[in-house]
């Protein structure tokens, strides 16, 4: 019987111990919100990105792209990021602690949240809808009131209902200020306003500004898409939960350009296709769900939006968003650049600005979901076995070669087999310690197959192949190992 991961801390510790993820700049005390991918982490990340790239671009109607991270500053004015990509923040005048408004409210206990909600109801009758009585519903009402009207925060603060979580002072917060999440830098030697550029907070804009280039050079006709994998940067005020919210991360985004009027049909198609991708890579169905955005919560340019959520140990969280972005982005870039991004439909003899269906997944956040989903503990007779049950396509190593003992020439045979398999697949060789411990080490990093050279190998050139999940072993001819692995891995 397998049991799931209970706490992210267990995963953080395994990820470090086994070379998946290290804290950035660890020897200097670390850099908040940034992580380094170790030897196994980088393989896992590459496998995820490779699976996405194949699924999304090895088809007739989607082209690939790799746009630069630094883009013209006007791009971010057109996209709305300069004006709107902000979080409201407050500082404690007493101890200087800084909080994002929603995070501050989240940090309070249930009793305090109720007190705040009651304070709000007394100030603004009608803010709380009748019948809302769970803390979560009250919290949502307060969060809505806070985001709609900054004076609500000031009033709650003056009434001393908001203690600083760090120092406990009340009435000590500054008025909320907008904090833009884009990292700013300068291009060239002069650091003045005309030299400002931003590290992109999403890869999508690189796709929008190249819409006409790709359509023309690849002679693509609408409907078609452009896909891109790349780094994105957000100066998140509160990073949290390991890789879930970081300041530097990777996105896997695709913008699918369609004729207006056909957009909702394509939205539904991509929604299903993207969910299927996670399932095909072994993610458990019960841990995935769609979370549709209610109409009143949609961004002003969106006609529909749905998140694919995964159930992490800390609760449900978005791993991918699918959005119907209408013609907003292309129209804004037309307005700001003065260049036409209209599409001429040869058959219908009409011109229009295409609508966009966007699929936007975090590569790093998906990696975390795949890690959480793969993690399992199995109670055996006298020990607990930890195993990462990755889909074989994602596993960093596909097989390990293990001579049973270090004598009688078994290690030479093992090394020879390892070298020949290594030409085709990422494989691992290990001849140190008991065979049981070596199996456990491979289980813990998710290697699907362990090939053992034993005394029978010396007689008939056969080996055992152990399956990571069932621990069952079969015996096959040594020279059939490569074929066997390729068949089982379906690579
Ligand atoms: N172009 C649309 C866009 O960027 P988003 O919901 O802001 O939409 C899309 O981001 C995906 O990028 C999210 O579903 C998540 O997987 C990932 N993501 C966003 N912010 C992130 C962060 N700070 N750290 C890690 N991943 C993040």
Coordinates of C-alpha atoms and ligand atoms in Angstrom, one line a residue:
X1 CA 0.0 0.0 0.0
X2 CA 1.4 3.3 -1.1
X3 CA 0.8 6.5 0.9
X4 CA 1.1 10.1 -0.5
X5 CA 3.4 12.9 0.4
X6 CA 2.1 14.7 3.5
X7 CA 4.4 17.7 3.7
X8 CA 6.3 19.8 1.2
X9 CA 9.2 19.8 3.7
X10 CA 9.7 16.1 3.1
X11 CA 10.0 16.8 -0.6
X12 CA 12.3 19.7 -0.2
X13 CA 14.6 17.5 1.8
X14 CA 14.5 14.6 -0.7
X15 CA 15.0 17.0 -3.6
X16 CA 18.1 18.4 -2.0
X17 CA 19.6 15.1 -0.7
X18 CA 19.2 13.4 -4.1
X19 CA 20.3 16.2 -6.3
X20 CA 17.0 17.4 -7.8
X21 CA 16.7 21.0 -6.4
X22 CA 19.1 23.2 -4.4
X23 CA 18.5 26.6 -2.9
X24 CA 20.1 29.3 -5.1
X25 CA 23.4 30.7 -3.8
X26 CA 23.1 28.4 -0.8
X27 CA 26.7 28.9 0.5
X28 CA 25.8 32.6 0.8
X29 CA 22.7 31.9 2.8
X30 CA 20.4 31.5 -0.2
X31 CA 18.4 33.9 -2.4
X32 CA 14.7 33.9 -1.6
X33 CA 12.4 32.8 -4.4
X34 CA 15.2 31.3 -6.6
X35 CA 16.1 27.6 -6.9
X36 CA 18.8 25.7 -8.8
X37 CA 18.2 22.4 -10.6
X38 CA 20.7 19.8 -9.7
X39 CA 21.8 16.9 -12.0
X40 CA 18.6 15.0 -11.6
X41 CA 16.3 18.1 -11.5
X42 CA 17.6 19.3 -14.8
X43 CA 16.9 16.0 -16.4
X44 CA 13.4 15.9 -15.0
X45 CA 12.8 19.5 -16.1
X46 CA 14.2 18.8 -19.6
X47 CA 12.0 15.7 -19.9
X48 CA 8.9 17.7 -19.0
X49 CA 9.7 20.5 -21.4
X50 CA 10.5 17.9 -24.1
X51 CA 7.2 16.1 -23.6
X52 CA 5.4 19.5 -23.8
X53 CA 7.3 20.6 -26.9
X54 CA 6.5 17.3 -28.7
X55 CA 2.9 17.4 -27.8
X56 CA 2.5 21.1 -28.7
X57 CA 4.7 21.6 -31.8
X58 CA 5.0 18.2 -33.6
X59 CA 1.8 19.0 -35.4
X60 CA 0.8 20.9 -38.5
X61 CA -1.0 23.8 -36.8
X62 CA 1.5 25.0 -34.2
X63 CA 5.0 26.5 -34.8
X64 CA 7.8 26.9 -32.3
X65 CA 9.5 30.2 -31.2
X66 CA 12.2 31.4 -28.9
X67 CA 11.9 35.1 -28.4
X68 CA 14.4 37.2 -26.4
X69 CA 13.8 37.8 -22.7
X70 CA 14.5 41.5 -23.0
X71 CA 11.9 43.3 -25.2
X72 CA 11.1 46.9 -26.1
X73 CA 9.7 48.7 -23.1
X74 CA 6.6 49.7 -25.1
X75 CA 5.6 46.0 -25.3
X76 CA 4.8 46.1 -21.6
X77 CA 2.9 49.3 -21.9
X78 CA 0.8 47.8 -24.7
X79 CA 0.3 44.5 -22.7
X80 CA -0.9 46.5 -19.7
X81 CA 1.8 45.2 -17.4
X82 CA 3.4 48.6 -16.6
X83 CA 0.0 49.9 -15.4
X84 CA -1.7 46.8 -14.0
X85 CA 0.9 44.1 -13.1
X86 CA 0.9 45.3 -9.5
X87 CA 0.1 44.0 -6.0
X88 CA -1.1 46.3 -3.2
X89 CA 1.4 46.4 -0.3
X90 CA 1.6 47.8 3.1
X91 CA 4.5 48.4 5.6
X92 CA 4.5 48.3 9.3
X93 CA 5.7 51.7 10.5
X94 CA 6.9 50.1 13.8
X95 CA 9.0 47.2 12.7
X96 CA 9.3 47.9 8.9
X97 CA 7.8 44.4 7.9
X98 CA 6.3 44.5 4.5
X99 CA 3.1 42.6 3.4
X100 CA 1.1 42.0 0.4
X101 CA -2.5 42.9 1.4
X102 CA -4.1 39.5 0.7
X103 CA -1.2 37.7 2.4
X104 CA -1.5 39.8 5.5
X105 CA -5.1 38.9 5.8
X106 CA -4.4 35.3 5.2
X107 CA -1.9 35.2 8.0
X108 CA -4.5 35.9 10.7
X109 CA -6.2 33.2 12.6
X110 CA -9.8 32.4 12.3
X111 CA -10.9 34.4 15.3
X112 CA -9.1 37.5 14.0
X113 CA -10.5 37.1 10.5
X114 CA -14.0 37.0 12.0
X115 CA -13.3 40.2 14.0
X116 CA -12.1 41.9 10.9
X117 CA -15.2 40.8 8.9
X118 CA -17.4 42.1 11.7
X119 CA -15.6 45.4 11.7
X120 CA -16.0 45.6 8.0
X121 CA -19.7 44.8 8.2
X122 CA -20.2 47.5 10.9
X123 CA -18.5 50.1 8.7
X124 CA -20.0 49.1 5.4
X125 CA -23.4 47.4 5.9
X126 CA -24.1 45.4 2.8
X127 CA -20.5 44.5 2.1
X128 CA -21.1 41.1 3.6
X129 CA -23.7 39.1 1.7
X130 CA -26.3 37.5 4.0
X131 CA -25.7 33.8 4.6
X132 CA -21.9 34.0 4.4
X133 CA -20.8 32.5 7.5
X134 CA -17.8 30.2 7.0
X135 CA -14.5 31.9 7.6
X136 CA -13.4 31.2 4.0
X137 CA -16.5 33.1 2.7
X138 CA -16.0 36.0 5.1
X139 CA -12.3 36.1 4.1
X140 CA -13.3 36.3 0.4
X141 CA -15.8 39.1 1.2
X142 CA -13.0 41.1 3.0
X143 CA -10.5 40.3 0.2
X144 CA -13.0 41.6 -2.4
X145 CA -13.7 44.7 -0.4
X146 CA -10.0 45.4 0.1
X147 CA -9.2 45.0 -3.6
X148 CA -12.1 47.1 -4.8
X149 CA -11.5 50.0 -2.4
X150 CA -8.2 50.8 -0.7
X151 CA -9.9 53.1 1.9
X152 CA -11.4 49.9 3.4
X153 CA -7.9 48.9 4.5
X154 CA -7.2 52.3 6.0
X155 CA -10.4 52.2 8.0
X156 CA -9.7 48.8 9.4
X157 CA -6.2 49.8 10.2
X158 CA -7.4 53.0 12.1
X159 CA -9.9 50.9 14.0
X160 CA -6.9 48.9 15.2
X161 CA -8.3 45.6 13.8
X162 CA -5.1 44.7 11.9
X163 CA -2.2 43.8 14.1
X164 CA 1.3 43.4 12.5
X165 CA 2.0 39.7 12.5
X166 CA 5.7 40.4 13.1
X167 CA 5.6 42.9 16.1
X168 CA 1.9 42.8 17.1
X169 CA 1.4 46.6 16.9
X170 CA -2.0 47.8 15.7
X171 CA -2.9 50.8 13.7
X172 CA 0.7 50.8 12.5
X173 CA 0.3 50.1 8.7
X174 CA 1.0 52.6 5.9
X175 CA -1.6 53.2 3.3
X176 CA -1.6 50.5 0.6
X177 CA 0.8 51.2 -2.3
X178 CA 1.0 49.6 -5.7
X179 CA 4.1 47.5 -6.3
X180 CA 4.9 46.5 -9.8
X181 CA 6.1 42.9 -10.1
X182 CA 8.3 43.4 -13.2
X183 CA 12.1 43.4 -12.7
X184 CA 13.5 46.6 -14.2
X185 CA 17.0 47.0 -15.6
X186 CA 18.8 49.3 -18.1
X187 CA 20.0 48.6 -21.6
X188 CA 23.3 50.3 -22.5
X189 CA 25.6 52.3 -20.3
X190 CA 23.3 55.2 -19.3
X191 CA 20.8 54.4 -16.5
X192 CA 18.0 56.9 -17.3
X193 CA 14.3 56.5 -18.1
X194 CA 14.9 56.1 -21.8
X195 CA 17.1 53.0 -21.1
X196 CA 14.6 51.1 -19.0
X197 CA 13.9 47.5 -20.0
X198 CA 12.1 44.8 -18.1
X199 CA 12.8 41.1 -17.6
X200 CA 9.7 39.5 -19.2
X201 CA 7.1 38.5 -16.6
X202 CA 5.5 36.1 -19.2
X203 CA 6.6 34.6 -22.5
X204 CA 3.3 35.3 -24.2
X205 CA 4.2 38.8 -25.4
X206 CA 7.2 37.5 -27.4
X207 CA 4.6 35.4 -29.3
X208 CA 2.1 38.3 -29.9
X209 CA 4.7 40.6 -31.4
X210 CA 5.9 37.8 -33.7
X211 CA 2.5 36.8 -34.9
X212 CA 2.9 38.3 -38.4
X213 CA 6.5 37.1 -38.8
X214 CA 5.5 33.5 -38.1
X215 CA 2.3 33.6 -40.1
X216 CA 4.1 35.0 -43.1
X217 CA 7.4 33.0 -43.0
X218 CA 5.6 29.7 -42.3
X219 CA 2.7 30.5 -44.6
X220 CA 0.3 29.5 -41.8
X221 CA -3.4 30.1 -42.1
X222 CA -5.6 30.8 -39.1
X223 CA -6.3 28.8 -37.0
X224 CA -2.8 28.1 -36.0
X225 CA -0.6 28.5 -32.9
X226 CA 2.8 29.6 -31.7
X227 CA 4.5 27.8 -28.8
X228 CA 7.4 28.8 -26.6
X229 CA 9.2 27.6 -23.6
X230 CA 11.3 30.2 -21.6
X231 CA 12.2 31.9 -18.4
X232 CA 9.9 34.5 -16.9
X233 CA 10.6 36.8 -13.9
X234 CA 8.3 38.2 -11.3
X235 CA 9.4 40.1 -8.3
X236 CA 6.9 38.3 -6.1
X237 CA 6.5 39.9 -2.7
X238 CA 5.7 36.6 -1.1
X239 CA 7.4 33.5 -2.5
X240 CA 6.1 30.3 -1.1
X241 CA 5.8 26.6 -1.1
X242 CA 9.1 25.6 -2.7
X243 CA 8.8 25.9 -6.5
X244 CA 5.2 27.0 -6.5
X245 CA 5.7 30.7 -6.4
X246 CA 9.3 31.8 -7.3
X247 CA 10.8 35.0 -8.7
X248 CA 12.5 33.2 -11.6
X249 CA 10.6 30.4 -13.3
X250 CA 10.0 28.8 -16.7
X251 CA 6.7 28.9 -18.6
X252 CA 5.5 26.7 -21.5
X253 CA 3.0 28.9 -23.3
X254 CA 1.0 28.6 -26.6
X255 CA -1.1 31.2 -28.2
X256 CA -3.6 29.8 -30.7
X257 CA -4.9 32.4 -33.2
X258 CA -8.5 31.8 -34.4
X259 CA -11.3 33.4 -36.3
X260 CA -13.6 35.4 -34.0
X261 CA -16.8 33.4 -33.5
X262 CA -14.9 30.1 -33.4
X263 CA -13.0 31.0 -30.2
X264 CA -15.2 29.2 -27.6
X265 CA -15.0 26.0 -29.6
X266 CA -11.2 26.2 -29.6
X267 CA -11.2 27.1 -25.9
X268 CA -13.0 23.9 -25.1
X269 CA -10.7 21.8 -27.4
X270 CA -7.5 23.2 -25.8
X271 CA -8.9 22.8 -22.3
X272 CA -9.5 19.1 -22.8
X273 CA -6.2 18.6 -24.7
X274 CA -4.1 20.2 -21.9
X275 CA -5.8 18.2 -19.2
X276 CA -5.1 15.0 -21.2
X277 CA -1.4 16.0 -21.4
X278 CA -1.0 15.8 -17.6
X279 CA -3.0 12.5 -17.4
X280 CA -0.9 10.9 -20.2
X281 CA 2.2 11.6 -18.2
X282 CA 0.8 9.7 -15.4
X283 CA -0.6 12.3 -13.1
X284 CA -3.5 10.9 -11.1
X285 CA -6.9 12.0 -12.2
X286 CA -8.3 12.4 -8.7
X287 CA -5.5 15.0 -8.0
X288 CA -6.4 17.2 -11.0
X289 CA -9.5 19.4 -11.6
X290 CA -10.6 22.3 -13.7
X291 CA -11.3 25.6 -11.9
X292 CA -13.4 27.8 -14.1
X293 CA -13.1 31.6 -13.4
X294 CA -16.6 33.0 -12.6
X295 CA -17.6 35.8 -15.1
X296 CA -17.2 38.6 -12.4
X297 CA -13.6 37.5 -11.8
X298 CA -12.4 37.5 -15.4
X299 CA -9.7 39.9 -16.5
X300 CA -11.2 42.8 -18.5
X301 CA -9.9 41.3 -21.8
X302 CA -10.8 37.7 -21.2
X303 CA -14.0 36.1 -22.4
X304 CA -13.4 32.8 -20.6
X305 CA -10.7 31.3 -18.3
X306 CA -10.1 28.0 -16.6
X307 CA -7.3 26.8 -14.5
X308 CA -6.0 23.3 -14.3
X309 CA -5.4 22.7 -10.6
X310 CA -3.4 20.1 -8.8
X311 CA -4.0 19.0 -5.2
X312 CA -0.8 19.8 -3.4
X313 CA -0.3 18.9 0.3
X314 CA -1.1 22.6 1.1
X315 CA -4.3 22.5 -1.0
X316 CA -5.4 23.0 -4.6
X317 CA -3.2 25.2 -6.7
X318 CA -3.1 26.3 -10.4
X319 CA -0.6 24.6 -12.6
X320 CA -1.9 25.9 -15.9
X321 CA -4.3 28.5 -17.2
X322 CA -6.3 28.3 -20.4
X323 CA -7.7 31.7 -21.4
X324 CA -9.8 33.1 -24.2
X325 CA -7.9 36.5 -24.6
X326 CA -10.1 37.7 -27.4
X327 CA -8.4 40.1 -29.8
X328 CA -7.1 42.2 -26.9
X329 CA -3.4 41.6 -27.2
X330 CA -3.0 41.9 -31.0
X331 CA -5.2 45.0 -31.0
X332 CA -3.2 46.6 -28.2
X333 CA 0.1 45.9 -30.1
X334 CA -1.4 47.4 -33.3
X335 CA -2.4 50.5 -31.3
X336 CA 1.0 50.9 -29.6
X337 CA 3.3 49.9 -32.5
X338 CA 1.2 51.4 -35.4
X339 CA 1.8 48.2 -37.3
X340 CA -1.1 46.1 -38.6
X341 CA -1.5 42.6 -37.1
X342 CA -4.7 41.9 -39.0
X343 CA -5.1 38.7 -40.8
X344 CA -6.5 38.4 -44.4
X345 CA -8.6 35.3 -44.9
X346 CA -8.0 34.4 -48.6
X347 CA -11.0 32.2 -48.9
X348 CA -13.5 34.4 -47.3
X349 CA -11.9 37.6 -48.6
X350 CA -12.1 39.3 -45.3
X351 CA -9.8 40.9 -42.8
X352 CA -9.9 40.5 -39.0
X353 CA -7.8 40.6 -35.9
X354 CA -7.6 37.0 -34.7
X355 CA -8.8 36.0 -31.3
X356 CA -6.3 34.1 -29.1
X357 CA -6.8 31.0 -27.0
X358 CA -3.8 30.8 -24.6
X359 CA -2.5 27.7 -22.8
X360 CA 0.0 28.8 -20.1
X361 CA 1.7 26.3 -18.0
X362 CA 4.6 26.7 -15.5
X363 CA 7.4 24.3 -16.3
X364 CA 8.8 24.6 -12.8
X365 CA 5.4 24.5 -11.1
X366 CA 4.4 21.4 -13.2
X367 CA 7.7 19.8 -12.2
X368 CA 6.7 20.3 -8.6
X369 CA 3.3 18.8 -9.2
X370 CA 4.9 15.8 -11.0
X371 CA 7.3 15.4 -8.0
X372 CA 4.5 15.5 -5.5
X373 CA 2.3 13.2 -7.6
X374 CA 5.2 10.7 -8.0
X375 CA 6.2 10.6 -4.3
X376 CA 5.0 7.6 -2.4
X377 CA 5.9 5.7 0.7
X378 CA 5.3 2.0 1.0
X379 CA 5.3 0.1 4.2
X380 CA 7.2 -3.2 3.8
X381 CA 7.8 -5.9 6.5
X382 CA 10.5 -4.1 8.3
X383 CA 11.1 -0.8 6.6
X384 CA 9.4 2.1 4.7
X385 CA 10.3 2.4 1.1
X386 CA 10.3 5.8 -0.6
X387 CA 9.7 5.7 -4.3
X388 CA 9.2 8.4 -7.0
X389 CA 6.8 6.7 -9.4
X390 CA 7.5 8.9 -12.4
X391 CA 6.1 8.1 -15.8
X392 CA 9.2 6.5 -17.5
X393 CA 9.3 9.4 -20.0
X394 CA 9.9 11.8 -17.2
X395 CA 12.3 9.7 -15.0
X396 CA 15.8 11.2 -14.9
X397 CA 17.5 7.8 -15.3
X398 CA 15.7 5.1 -17.3
X399 CA 17.6 2.2 -15.8
X400 CA 20.4 1.3 -13.3
X401 CA 23.0 -1.4 -13.9
X402 CA 23.9 -3.2 -10.6
X403 CA 26.4 -6.1 -10.4
X404 CA 25.2 -8.3 -7.4
X405 CA 28.7 -8.5 -6.0
X406 CA 32.1 -6.9 -6.8
X407 CA 33.8 -10.2 -7.8
X408 CA 33.9 -13.0 -10.3
X409 CA 34.0 -10.5 -13.1
X410 CA 30.4 -9.3 -12.5
X411 CA 31.5 -5.7 -12.3
X412 CA 33.3 -5.9 -15.7
X413 CA 30.2 -7.3 -17.3
X414 CA 28.1 -4.6 -15.5
X415 CA 30.3 -1.8 -16.7
X416 CA 30.3 -3.1 -20.3
X417 CA 26.5 -3.3 -20.3
X418 CA 26.2 0.1 -18.7
X419 CA 28.5 1.7 -21.4
X420 CA 26.5 0.2 -24.2
X421 CA 23.1 1.2 -22.8
X422 CA 24.5 4.7 -22.1
X423 CA 24.9 5.4 -25.8
X424 CA 21.1 5.3 -26.1
X425 CA 19.6 6.2 -22.8
X426 CA 20.4 8.0 -19.5
X427 CA 21.4 5.0 -17.3
X428 CA 23.2 4.8 -13.9
X429 CA 25.9 2.4 -12.7
X430 CA 26.2 1.4 -9.0
X431 CA 28.3 -1.3 -7.4
X432 CA 28.6 0.0 -3.9
X433 CA 26.7 -1.3 -0.9
X434 CA 24.2 -4.1 -0.5
X435 CA 21.9 -4.8 -3.4
X436 CA 18.8 -3.9 -1.2
X437 CA 20.2 -0.5 -0.5
X438 CA 21.1 0.1 -4.1
X439 CA 17.5 -0.8 -5.1
X440 CA 16.2 1.7 -2.5
X441 CA 18.5 4.4 -3.8
X442 CA 17.1 4.0 -7.3
X443 CA 13.5 3.8 -6.1
X444 CA 14.0 7.2 -4.3
X445 CA 15.1 8.9 -7.5
X446 CA 12.4 7.2 -9.6
X447 CA 14.5 4.9 -11.9
X448 CA 11.9 2.6 -13.5
X449 CA 14.2 -0.4 -14.1
X450 CA 17.2 -2.0 -12.2
X451 CA 19.2 -4.6 -14.1
X452 CA 21.2 -7.0 -12.0
X453 CA 24.2 -9.0 -13.0
X454 CA 24.4 -12.2 -10.8
X455 CA 26.1 -15.6 -10.8
X456 CA 23.7 -16.9 -13.4
X457 CA 24.8 -14.2 -15.8
X458 CA 28.2 -15.8 -15.7
X459 CA 26.8 -19.0 -16.9
X460 CA 24.1 -18.1 -19.5
X461 CA 24.4 -14.3 -20.1
X462 CA 21.0 -13.5 -18.7
X463 CA 20.2 -10.7 -16.2
X464 CA 17.3 -9.8 -13.9
X465 CA 15.2 -6.7 -14.5
X466 CA 13.4 -5.3 -11.5
X467 CA 10.4 -3.1 -11.9
X468 CA 10.5 -0.1 -9.6
X469 CA 6.8 0.0 -8.7
X470 CA 6.0 -3.7 -8.3
X471 CA 9.5 -4.8 -7.3
X472 CA 8.9 -7.9 -9.5
X473 CA 11.9 -9.3 -11.3
X474 CA 12.1 -11.1 -14.6
X475 CA 15.1 -12.7 -16.3
X476 CA 16.0 -11.8 -19.8
X477 CA 19.0 -12.2 -22.1
X478 CA 21.6 -9.5 -21.5
X479 CA 21.7 -8.6 -25.2
X480 CA 18.0 -8.1 -25.1
X481 CA 18.2 -5.3 -22.5
X482 CA 18.3 -2.4 -25.0
X483 CA 15.2 -3.7 -26.9
X484 CA 13.4 -4.4 -23.6
X485 CA 14.0 -0.9 -22.2
X486 CA 12.9 0.8 -25.5
X487 CA 9.7 -1.3 -25.6
X488 CA 8.8 -0.7 -22.0
X489 CA 9.7 3.0 -22.0
X490 CA 7.9 3.5 -25.3
X491 CA 10.6 5.9 -26.4
Ligands
LIG1 N1 0.5 34.5 -20.1 C1 -0.4 34.2 -19.0 C2 0.3 34.0 -17.7 O1 1.4 34.3 -17.5 P1 -0.2 33.3 -15.3 O2 -1.5 32.7 -14.7 O3 0.3 34.5 -14.6 O4 -0.6 33.6 -16.8 C3 0.8 31.0 -16.0 O5 0.9 32.2 -15.3 C4 1.4 29.9 -15.3 O6 2.8 30.3 -15.0 C5 0.8 29.5 -13.9 O7 -0.3 28.6 -14.1 C6 2.0 28.9 -13.2 O8 2.1 27.5 -13.5 C7 3.2 29.7 -13.7 N2 3.6 30.7 -12.8 C8 3.1 32.0 -12.7 N3 3.7 32.7 -11.7 C9 4.6 31.9 -11.2 C10 5.6 32.0 -10.1 N4 5.8 33.1 -9.5 N5 6.4 30.9 -9.9 C11 6.3 29.8 -10.5 N6 5.4 29.6 -11.5 C12 4.5 30.6 -11.9

